[in-house]
CSV table of C-alpha atoms in Angstrom, one decimal:
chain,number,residue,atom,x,y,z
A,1,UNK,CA,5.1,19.2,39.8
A,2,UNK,CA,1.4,18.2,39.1
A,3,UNK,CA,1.2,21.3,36.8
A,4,UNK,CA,3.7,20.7,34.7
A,5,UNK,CA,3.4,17.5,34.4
A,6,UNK,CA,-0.2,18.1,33.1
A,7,UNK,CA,1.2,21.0,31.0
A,8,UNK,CA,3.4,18.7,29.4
A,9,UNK,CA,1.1,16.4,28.2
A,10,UNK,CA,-1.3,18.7,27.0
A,11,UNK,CA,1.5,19.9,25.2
A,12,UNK,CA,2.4,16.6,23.8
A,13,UNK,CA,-2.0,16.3,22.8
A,14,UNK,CA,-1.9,19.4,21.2
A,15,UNK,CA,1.0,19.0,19.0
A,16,UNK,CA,0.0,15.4,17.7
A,17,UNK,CA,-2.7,16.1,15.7
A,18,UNK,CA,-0.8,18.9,13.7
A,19,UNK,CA,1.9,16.3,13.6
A,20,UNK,CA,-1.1,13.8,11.8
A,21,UNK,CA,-2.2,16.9,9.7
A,22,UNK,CA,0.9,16.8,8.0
A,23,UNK,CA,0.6,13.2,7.2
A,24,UNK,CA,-2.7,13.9,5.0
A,25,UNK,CA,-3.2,16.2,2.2
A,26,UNK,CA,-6.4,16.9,-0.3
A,27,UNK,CA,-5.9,17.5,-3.9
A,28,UNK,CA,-8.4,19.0,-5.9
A,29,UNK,CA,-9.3,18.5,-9.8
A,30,UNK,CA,-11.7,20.2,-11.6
A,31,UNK,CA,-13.7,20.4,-15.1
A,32,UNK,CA,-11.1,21.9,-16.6
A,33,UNK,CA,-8.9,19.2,-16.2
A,34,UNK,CA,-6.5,21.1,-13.9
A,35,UNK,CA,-5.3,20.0,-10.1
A,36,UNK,CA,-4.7,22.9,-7.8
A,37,UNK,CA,-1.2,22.3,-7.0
A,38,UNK,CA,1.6,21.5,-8.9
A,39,UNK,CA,3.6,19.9,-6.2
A,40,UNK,CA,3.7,17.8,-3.2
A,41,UNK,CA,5.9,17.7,-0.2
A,42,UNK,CA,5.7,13.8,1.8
A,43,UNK,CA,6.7,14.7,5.1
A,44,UNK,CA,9.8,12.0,5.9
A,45,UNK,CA,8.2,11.7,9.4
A,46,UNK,CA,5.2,9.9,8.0
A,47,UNK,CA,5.3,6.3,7.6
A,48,UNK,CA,2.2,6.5,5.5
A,49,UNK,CA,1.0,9.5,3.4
A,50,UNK,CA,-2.7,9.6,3.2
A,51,UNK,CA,-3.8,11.7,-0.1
A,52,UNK,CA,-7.3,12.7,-1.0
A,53,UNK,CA,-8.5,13.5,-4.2
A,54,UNK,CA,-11.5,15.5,-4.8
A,55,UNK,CA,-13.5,16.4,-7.8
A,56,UNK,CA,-14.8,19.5,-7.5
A,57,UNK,CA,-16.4,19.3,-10.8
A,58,UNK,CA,-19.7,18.5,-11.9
A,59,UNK,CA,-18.9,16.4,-15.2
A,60,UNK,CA,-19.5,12.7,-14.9
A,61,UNK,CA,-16.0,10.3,-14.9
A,62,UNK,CA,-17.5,8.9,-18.1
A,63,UNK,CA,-16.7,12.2,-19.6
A,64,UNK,CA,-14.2,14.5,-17.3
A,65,UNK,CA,-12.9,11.8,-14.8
A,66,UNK,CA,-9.6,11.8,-13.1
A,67,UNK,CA,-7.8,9.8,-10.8
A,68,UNK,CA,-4.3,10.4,-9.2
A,69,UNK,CA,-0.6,8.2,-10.1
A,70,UNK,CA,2.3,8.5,-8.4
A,71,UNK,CA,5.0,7.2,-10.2
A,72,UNK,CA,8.8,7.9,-10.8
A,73,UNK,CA,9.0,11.0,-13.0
A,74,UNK,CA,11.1,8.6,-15.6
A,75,UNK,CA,8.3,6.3,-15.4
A,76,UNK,CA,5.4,8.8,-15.8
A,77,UNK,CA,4.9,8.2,-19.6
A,78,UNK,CA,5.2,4.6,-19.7
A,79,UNK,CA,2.8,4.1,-16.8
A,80,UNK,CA,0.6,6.3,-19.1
A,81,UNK,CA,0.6,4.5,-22.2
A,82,UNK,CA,-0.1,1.5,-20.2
A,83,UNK,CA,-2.9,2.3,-17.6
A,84,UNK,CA,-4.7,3.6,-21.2
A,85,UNK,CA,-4.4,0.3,-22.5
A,86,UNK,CA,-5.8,-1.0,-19.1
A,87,UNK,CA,-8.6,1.2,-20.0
A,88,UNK,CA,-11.7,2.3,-17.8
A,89,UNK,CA,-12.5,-1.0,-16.0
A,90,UNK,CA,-9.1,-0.8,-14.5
A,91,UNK,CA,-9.4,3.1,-13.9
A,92,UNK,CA,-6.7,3.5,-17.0
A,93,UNK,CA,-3.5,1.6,-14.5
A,94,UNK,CA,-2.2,-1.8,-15.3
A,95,UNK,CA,-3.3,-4.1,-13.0
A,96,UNK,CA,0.0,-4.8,-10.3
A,97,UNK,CA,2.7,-2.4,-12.6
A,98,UNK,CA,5.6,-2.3,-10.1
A,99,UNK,CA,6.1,1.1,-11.3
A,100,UNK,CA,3.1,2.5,-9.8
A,101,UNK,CA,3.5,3.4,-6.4
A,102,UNK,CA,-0.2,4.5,-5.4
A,103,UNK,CA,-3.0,5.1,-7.5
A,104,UNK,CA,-6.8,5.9,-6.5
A,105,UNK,CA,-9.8,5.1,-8.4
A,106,UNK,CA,-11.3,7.3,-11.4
A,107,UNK,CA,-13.6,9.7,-10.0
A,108,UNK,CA,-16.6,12.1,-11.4
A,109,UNK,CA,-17.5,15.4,-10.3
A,110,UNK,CA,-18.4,15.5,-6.4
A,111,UNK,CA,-16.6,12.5,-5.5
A,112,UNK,CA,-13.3,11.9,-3.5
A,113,UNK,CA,-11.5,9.1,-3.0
A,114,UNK,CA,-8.3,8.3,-0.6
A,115,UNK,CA,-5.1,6.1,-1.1
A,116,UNK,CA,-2.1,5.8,1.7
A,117,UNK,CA,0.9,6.5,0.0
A,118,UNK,CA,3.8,4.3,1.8
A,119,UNK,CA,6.6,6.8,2.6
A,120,UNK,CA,9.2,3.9,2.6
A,121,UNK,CA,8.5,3.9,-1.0
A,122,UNK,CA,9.7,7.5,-1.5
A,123,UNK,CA,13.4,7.9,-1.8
A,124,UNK,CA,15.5,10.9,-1.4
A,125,UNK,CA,17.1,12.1,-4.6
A,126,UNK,CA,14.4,10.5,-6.6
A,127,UNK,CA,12.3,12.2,-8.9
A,128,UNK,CA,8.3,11.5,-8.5
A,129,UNK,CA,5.4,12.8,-10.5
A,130,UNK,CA,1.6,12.5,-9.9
A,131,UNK,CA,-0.7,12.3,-12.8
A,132,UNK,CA,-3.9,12.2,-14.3
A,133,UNK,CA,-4.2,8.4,-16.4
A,134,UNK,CA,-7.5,9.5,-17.8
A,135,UNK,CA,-6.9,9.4,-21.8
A,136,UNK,CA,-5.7,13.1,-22.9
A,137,UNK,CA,-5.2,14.4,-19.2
A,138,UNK,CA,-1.7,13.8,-18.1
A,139,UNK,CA,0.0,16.0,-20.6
A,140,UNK,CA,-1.7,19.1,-18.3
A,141,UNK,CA,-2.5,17.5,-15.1
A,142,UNK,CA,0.8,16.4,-13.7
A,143,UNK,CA,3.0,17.6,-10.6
A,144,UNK,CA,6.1,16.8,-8.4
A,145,UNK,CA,6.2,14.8,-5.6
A,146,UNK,CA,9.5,15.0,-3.4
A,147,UNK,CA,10.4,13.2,0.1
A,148,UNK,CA,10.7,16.3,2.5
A,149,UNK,CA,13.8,17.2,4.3
């Protein structure tokens, strides 16, 4: 009884931190203002979704900075227009839009920076996007973000 007791809960160890895994993801962009994924999959599991973005680049964020908006995909070029009119102080997002769901800061190249995206703010049936809100990025670096099944 003793060994499968201890069985189980190794078991139940092992499994947790893929379960955790799944709740964290690393997005990279580059010099060439480009992400390396198109899409993103929020497990529903997850009560938070932490998301790293990494700048694998070597330009400075005065010149090739990026940053990552999740947003609506109907909202996407609204929340655009506005963060540039926010400009660089407010790393190109208006200060408390309700239409922005997470952002994270502007970075450079070699930096990263992490944001917890609140899965209860990801519905089903609803189309996200994730963005680049540097001026002249978002028309190339953009994706889909979807609430798993």
């Amino acid at each position: 009884m003793k060994k499968i007791l201890a069985a189980l809960a190794l078991s139940a160890c092992a499994a947790a931190p893929a379960f955790a895994a799944g709740c964290a993801l690393t997005v990279e962009a580059n010099d060439m203002m480009q992400f390396n994924t198109k899409s993103i999959t929020v497990p529903k599991e997850c009560k938070s979704f932490s998301l790293t973005l990494k700048h694998t680049g070597k330009m400075p964020k005065t010149a090739m900075g990026h940053n990552l908006v999740v947003t609506t995909a109907a909202d996407l070029t609204a929340v655009n227009a506005d963060g540039m009119k926010a400009g660089a102080a407010a790393d190109y997002v208006k200060k408390d839009d309700a239409r922005v769901i997470s952002h994270t800061k502007v970075i450079g190249g070699g930096e990263s920076t992490t944001i917890e995206i609140p899965v209860a703010k990801i519905k089903a049936g609803t189309d996200y996007s994730f963005f680049c809100s540097f001026p002249g990025h978002a028309g190339i670096m953009k994706g889909a973000l979807k609430l798993g099944v």
